[in-house]
Short mmCIF file of C-alpha atoms and ligand atoms in Angstrom, two decimals:
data_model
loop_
_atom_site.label_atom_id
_atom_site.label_comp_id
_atom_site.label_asym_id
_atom_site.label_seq_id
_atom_site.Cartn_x
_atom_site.Cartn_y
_atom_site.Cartn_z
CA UNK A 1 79.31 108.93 111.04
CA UNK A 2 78.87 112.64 111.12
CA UNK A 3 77.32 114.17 108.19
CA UNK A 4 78.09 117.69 107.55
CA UNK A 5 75.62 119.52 105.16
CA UNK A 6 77.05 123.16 103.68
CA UNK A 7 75.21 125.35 101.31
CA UNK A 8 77.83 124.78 98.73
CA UNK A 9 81.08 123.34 98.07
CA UNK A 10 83.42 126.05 98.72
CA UNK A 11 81.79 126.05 102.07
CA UNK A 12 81.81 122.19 102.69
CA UNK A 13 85.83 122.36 101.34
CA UNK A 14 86.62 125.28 103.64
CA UNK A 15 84.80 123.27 106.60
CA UNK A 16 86.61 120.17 105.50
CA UNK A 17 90.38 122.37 105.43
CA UNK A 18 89.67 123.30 109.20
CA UNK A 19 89.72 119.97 110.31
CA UNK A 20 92.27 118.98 108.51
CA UNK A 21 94.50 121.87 109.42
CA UNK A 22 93.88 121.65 113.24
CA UNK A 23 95.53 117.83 112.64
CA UNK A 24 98.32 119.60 111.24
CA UNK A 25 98.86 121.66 113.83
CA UNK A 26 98.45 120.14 116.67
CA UNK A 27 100.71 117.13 114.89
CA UNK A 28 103.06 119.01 112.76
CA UNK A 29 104.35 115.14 111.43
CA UNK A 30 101.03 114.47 111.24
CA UNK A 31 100.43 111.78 107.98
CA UNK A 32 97.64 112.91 105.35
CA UNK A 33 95.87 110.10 103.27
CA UNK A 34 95.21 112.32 100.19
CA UNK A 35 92.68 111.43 96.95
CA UNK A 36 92.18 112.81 93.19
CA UNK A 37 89.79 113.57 91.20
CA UNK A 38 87.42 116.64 91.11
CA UNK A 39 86.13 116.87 93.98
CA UNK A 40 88.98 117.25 96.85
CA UNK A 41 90.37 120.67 94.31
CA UNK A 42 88.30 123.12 96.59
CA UNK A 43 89.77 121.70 99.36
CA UNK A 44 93.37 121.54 98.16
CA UNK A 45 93.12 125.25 97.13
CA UNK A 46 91.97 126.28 100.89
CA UNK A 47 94.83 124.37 102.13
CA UNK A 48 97.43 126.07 99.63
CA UNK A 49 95.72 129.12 101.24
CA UNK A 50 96.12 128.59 104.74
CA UNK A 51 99.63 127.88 103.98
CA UNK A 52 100.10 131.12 102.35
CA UNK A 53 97.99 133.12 104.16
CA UNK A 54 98.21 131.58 107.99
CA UNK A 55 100.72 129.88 107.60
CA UNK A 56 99.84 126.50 108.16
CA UNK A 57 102.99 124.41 107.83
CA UNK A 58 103.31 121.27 105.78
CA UNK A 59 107.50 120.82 106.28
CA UNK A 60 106.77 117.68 108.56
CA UNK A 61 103.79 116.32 106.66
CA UNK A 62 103.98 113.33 104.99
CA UNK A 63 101.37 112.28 102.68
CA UNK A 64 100.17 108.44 100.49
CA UNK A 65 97.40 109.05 97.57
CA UNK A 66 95.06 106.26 97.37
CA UNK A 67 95.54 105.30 93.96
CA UNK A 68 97.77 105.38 90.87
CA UNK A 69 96.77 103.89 87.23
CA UNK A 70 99.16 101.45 85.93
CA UNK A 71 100.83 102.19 83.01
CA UNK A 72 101.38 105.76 83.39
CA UNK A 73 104.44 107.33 83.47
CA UNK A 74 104.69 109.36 86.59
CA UNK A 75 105.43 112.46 83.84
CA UNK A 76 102.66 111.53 82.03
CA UNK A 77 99.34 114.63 82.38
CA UNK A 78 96.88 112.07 83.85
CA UNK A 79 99.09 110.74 86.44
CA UNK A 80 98.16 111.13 89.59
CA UNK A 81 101.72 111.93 90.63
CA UNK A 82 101.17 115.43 88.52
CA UNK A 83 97.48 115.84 89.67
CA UNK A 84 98.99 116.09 93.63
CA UNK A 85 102.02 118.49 91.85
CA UNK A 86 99.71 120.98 90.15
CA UNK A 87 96.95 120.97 92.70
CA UNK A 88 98.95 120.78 95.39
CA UNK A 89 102.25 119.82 96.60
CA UNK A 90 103.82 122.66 94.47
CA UNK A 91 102.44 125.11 96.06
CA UNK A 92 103.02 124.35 99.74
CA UNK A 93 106.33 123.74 101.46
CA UNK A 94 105.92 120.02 102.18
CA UNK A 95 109.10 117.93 101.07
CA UNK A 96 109.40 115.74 98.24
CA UNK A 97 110.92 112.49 100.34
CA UNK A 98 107.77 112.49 102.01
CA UNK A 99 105.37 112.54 99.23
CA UNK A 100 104.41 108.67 98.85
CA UNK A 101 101.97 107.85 95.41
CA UNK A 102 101.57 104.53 94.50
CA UNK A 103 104.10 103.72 91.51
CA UNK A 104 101.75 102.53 88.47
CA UNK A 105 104.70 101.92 86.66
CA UNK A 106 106.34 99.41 89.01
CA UNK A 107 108.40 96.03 87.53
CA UNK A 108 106.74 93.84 90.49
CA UNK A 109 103.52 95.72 91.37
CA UNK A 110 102.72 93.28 94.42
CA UNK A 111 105.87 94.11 96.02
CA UNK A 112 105.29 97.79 95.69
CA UNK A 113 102.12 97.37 96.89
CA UNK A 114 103.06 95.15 100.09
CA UNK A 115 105.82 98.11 100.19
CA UNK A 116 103.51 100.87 100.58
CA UNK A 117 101.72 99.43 103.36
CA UNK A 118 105.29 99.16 105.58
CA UNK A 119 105.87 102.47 104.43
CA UNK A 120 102.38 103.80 105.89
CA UNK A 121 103.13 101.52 109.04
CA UNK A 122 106.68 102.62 109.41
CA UNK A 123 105.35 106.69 109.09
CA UNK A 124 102.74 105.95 112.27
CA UNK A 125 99.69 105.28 110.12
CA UNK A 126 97.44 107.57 108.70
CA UNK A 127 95.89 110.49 110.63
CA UNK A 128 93.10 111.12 108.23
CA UNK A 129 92.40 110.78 105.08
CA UNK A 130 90.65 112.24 102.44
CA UNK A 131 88.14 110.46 100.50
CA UNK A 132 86.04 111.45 96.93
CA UNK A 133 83.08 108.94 95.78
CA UNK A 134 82.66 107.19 92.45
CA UNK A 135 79.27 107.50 91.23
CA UNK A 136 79.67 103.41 91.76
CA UNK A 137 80.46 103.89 95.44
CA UNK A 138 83.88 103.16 95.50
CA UNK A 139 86.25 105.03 97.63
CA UNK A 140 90.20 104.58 96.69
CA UNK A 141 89.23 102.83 93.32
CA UNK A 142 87.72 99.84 95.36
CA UNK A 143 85.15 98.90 92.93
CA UNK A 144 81.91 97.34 94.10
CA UNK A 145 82.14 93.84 95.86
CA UNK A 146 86.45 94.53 96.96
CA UNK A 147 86.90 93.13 99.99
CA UNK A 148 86.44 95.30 102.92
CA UNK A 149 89.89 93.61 104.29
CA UNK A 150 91.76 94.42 101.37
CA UNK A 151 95.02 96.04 101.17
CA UNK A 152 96.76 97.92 98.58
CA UNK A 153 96.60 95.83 95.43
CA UNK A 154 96.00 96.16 91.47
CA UNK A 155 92.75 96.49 90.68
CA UNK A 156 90.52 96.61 87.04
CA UNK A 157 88.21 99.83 86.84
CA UNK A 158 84.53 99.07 86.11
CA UNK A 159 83.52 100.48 82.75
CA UNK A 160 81.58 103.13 84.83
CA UNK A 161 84.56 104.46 86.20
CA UNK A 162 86.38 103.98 82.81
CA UNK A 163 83.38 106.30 81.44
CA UNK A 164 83.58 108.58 84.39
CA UNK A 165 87.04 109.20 84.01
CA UNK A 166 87.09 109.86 80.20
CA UNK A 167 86.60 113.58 81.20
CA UNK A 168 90.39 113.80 81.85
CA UNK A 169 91.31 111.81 78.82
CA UNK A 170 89.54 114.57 76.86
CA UNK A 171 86.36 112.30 76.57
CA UNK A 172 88.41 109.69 74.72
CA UNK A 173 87.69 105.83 76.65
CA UNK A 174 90.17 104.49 75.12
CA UNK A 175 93.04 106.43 76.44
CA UNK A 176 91.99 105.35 80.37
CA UNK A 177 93.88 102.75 81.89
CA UNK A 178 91.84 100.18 83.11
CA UNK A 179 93.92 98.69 85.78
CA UNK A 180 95.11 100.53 88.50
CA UNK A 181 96.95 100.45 92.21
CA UNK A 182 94.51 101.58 95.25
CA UNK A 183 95.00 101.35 98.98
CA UNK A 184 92.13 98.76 99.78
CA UNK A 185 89.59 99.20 102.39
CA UNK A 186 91.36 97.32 104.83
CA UNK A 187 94.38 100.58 104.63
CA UNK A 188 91.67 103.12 104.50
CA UNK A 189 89.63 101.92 107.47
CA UNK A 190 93.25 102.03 109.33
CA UNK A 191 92.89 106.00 109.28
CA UNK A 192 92.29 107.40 112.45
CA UNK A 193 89.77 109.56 110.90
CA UNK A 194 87.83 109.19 107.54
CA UNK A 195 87.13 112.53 106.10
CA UNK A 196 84.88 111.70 102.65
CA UNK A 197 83.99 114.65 100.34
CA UNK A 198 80.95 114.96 98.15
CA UNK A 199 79.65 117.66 95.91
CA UNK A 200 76.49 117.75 93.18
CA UNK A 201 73.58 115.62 92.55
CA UNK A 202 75.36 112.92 90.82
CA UNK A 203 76.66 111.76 94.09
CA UNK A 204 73.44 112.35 96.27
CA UNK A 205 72.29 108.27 95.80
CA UNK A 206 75.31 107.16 96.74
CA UNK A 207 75.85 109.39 99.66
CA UNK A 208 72.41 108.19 100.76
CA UNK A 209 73.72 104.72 100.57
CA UNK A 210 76.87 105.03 102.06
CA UNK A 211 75.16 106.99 105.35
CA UNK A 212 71.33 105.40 105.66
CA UNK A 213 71.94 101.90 103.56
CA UNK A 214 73.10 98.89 104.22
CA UNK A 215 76.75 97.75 104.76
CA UNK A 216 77.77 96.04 101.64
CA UNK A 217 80.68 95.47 99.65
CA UNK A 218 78.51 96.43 96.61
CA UNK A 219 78.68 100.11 97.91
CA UNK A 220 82.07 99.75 99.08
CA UNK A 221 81.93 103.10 100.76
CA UNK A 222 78.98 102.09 103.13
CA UNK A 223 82.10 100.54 105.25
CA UNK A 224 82.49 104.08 106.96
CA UNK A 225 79.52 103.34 108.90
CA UNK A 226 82.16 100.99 110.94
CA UNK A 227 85.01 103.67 111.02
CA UNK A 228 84.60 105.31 114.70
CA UNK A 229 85.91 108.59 113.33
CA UNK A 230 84.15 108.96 109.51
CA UNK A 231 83.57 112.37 108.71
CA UNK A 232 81.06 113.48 105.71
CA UNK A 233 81.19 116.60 104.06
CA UNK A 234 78.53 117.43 101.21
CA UNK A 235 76.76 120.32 99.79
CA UNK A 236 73.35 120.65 99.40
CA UNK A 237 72.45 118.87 96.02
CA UNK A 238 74.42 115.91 97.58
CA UNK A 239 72.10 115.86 100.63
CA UNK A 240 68.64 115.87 98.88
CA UNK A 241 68.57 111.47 98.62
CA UNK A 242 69.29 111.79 102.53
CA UNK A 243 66.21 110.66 104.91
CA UNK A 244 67.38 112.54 107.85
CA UNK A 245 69.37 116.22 106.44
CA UNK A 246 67.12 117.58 108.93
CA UNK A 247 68.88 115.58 111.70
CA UNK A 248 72.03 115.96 110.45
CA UNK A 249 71.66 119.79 109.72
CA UNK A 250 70.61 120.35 113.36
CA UNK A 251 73.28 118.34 115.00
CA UNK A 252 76.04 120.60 113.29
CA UNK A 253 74.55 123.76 113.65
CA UNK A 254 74.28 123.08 117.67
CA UNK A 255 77.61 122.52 118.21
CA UNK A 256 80.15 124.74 119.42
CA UNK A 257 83.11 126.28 116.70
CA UNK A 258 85.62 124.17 118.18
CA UNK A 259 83.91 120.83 117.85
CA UNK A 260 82.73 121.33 114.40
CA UNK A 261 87.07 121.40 113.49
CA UNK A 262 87.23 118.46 116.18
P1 PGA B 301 85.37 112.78 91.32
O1 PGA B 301 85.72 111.23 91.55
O2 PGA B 301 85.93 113.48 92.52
O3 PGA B 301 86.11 113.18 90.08
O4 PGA B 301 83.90 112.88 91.25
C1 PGA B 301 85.47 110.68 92.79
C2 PGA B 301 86.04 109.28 92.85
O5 PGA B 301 86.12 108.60 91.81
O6 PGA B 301 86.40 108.84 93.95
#
């Protein structure tokens, strides 16, 4: 794993963006795996502005989200269909047919899900993809003890996650779905490269887990430590649980510009 410290987010996201743009350019079909949440907005908004700005082209991209709830309309404010729209999609020129979100409103949710893995197959697999952190350690919304061979399924939230996620119910619990579609960590260790965000204290125990613990389906995102191409990006209060920052710090710092967007 390579763990990239930055003072702050903006300059983890912008770090983060680089990498992800070179894909895109040197593959200009190149397939994004693409998460919610918080904490991938900083990075979203450096990508709109490379589009605008550099130009960085997103008319061959294609993209799959993680995760979906079930139950939502794809209309509906806390979808995570109209998450991607407002934060991103809308404002870069990537085209609707290749947008792919799990559908949470599905008649036969197994055969979606089997579906969306022949549709990540049939677009050449994932070239990298973005990953947040629940403050449980899932990644996707593979809750502590999923399988790490699992493939897109429904899953139930935990009630931390439920609790988490109030904050874009308008603190109301009750209005959170509790079941929900992810990839599972079987689809997300398929990426050629794992890029994981991770901003704020609330994050810096499980960071420390997922980079200096143990493997263990309990913190589901410890599994990176097998991915040969797992990329870390976290800002300073994320960093402080971390045993070796020092190490980490001086192994970015000494490389050269174009391996840090390698
Ligand atoms: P957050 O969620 O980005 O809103 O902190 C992370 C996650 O649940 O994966």
């Amino acid at each position: 794993m390579e763990i990239i410290i930055r003072e702050n987010r903006q300059v983890a996201s912008e770090a983060a963006a680089r990498v992800v743009a070179r894909i895109v350019r040197e593959k200009p079909n190149a397939v994004l795996g693409l998460a919610t949440g918080s904490t991938p907005l900083t990075l979203y908004k450096e990508l709109i502005r490379l589009h605008k700005e550099e130009g960085l082209d997103f008319s061959e991209v294609s993209t799959f989200n993680l995760d979906e709830y079930i139950g939502l309309e794809k209309e509906h404010p806390q979808s995570y269909h109209i998450f991607m729209w407002e934060n991103l999609f809308s404002q870069i020129n990537i085209k609707p047919e290749n947008v792919h979100i799990p559908d949470g409103m599905a008649v036969d949710i197994p055969a979606s899900c089997a579906a969306y893995e022949r549709e990540i197959v049939a677009a050449g697999g994932i070239d990298v993809q973005v990953l947040g952190i629940g403050s449980d350690g899932h990644i996707g919304f593979n809750e502590p003890t999923s399988s790490f061979a699992s493939r897109t399924r429904i899953k139930t939230l935990t009630q931390q996650t439920v609790a988490d996620n109030a904050r874009f119910f308008e603190g109301n619990e009750a209005c959170v779905p509790h079941h929900c579609i992810t990839m599972g960590i079987g689809t997300i260790m398929d990426a050629r490269m794992n890029l994981m965000l991770a901003f704020g204290e609330g994050k810096a125990d499980g960071i420390a887990a997922t980079v200096e613990g143990p493997v263990t389906a309990i913190m589901p995102a410890s599994i990176l430590q097998h991915h040969p191409n797992a990329k870390v990006f976290i800002d300073e209060p994320a960093a402080t649980k971390l045993q070796l920052a020092e190490y980490y710090r001086w192994v970015y710092d000494g490389k050269p510009e174009w391996q840090k967007d390698a």
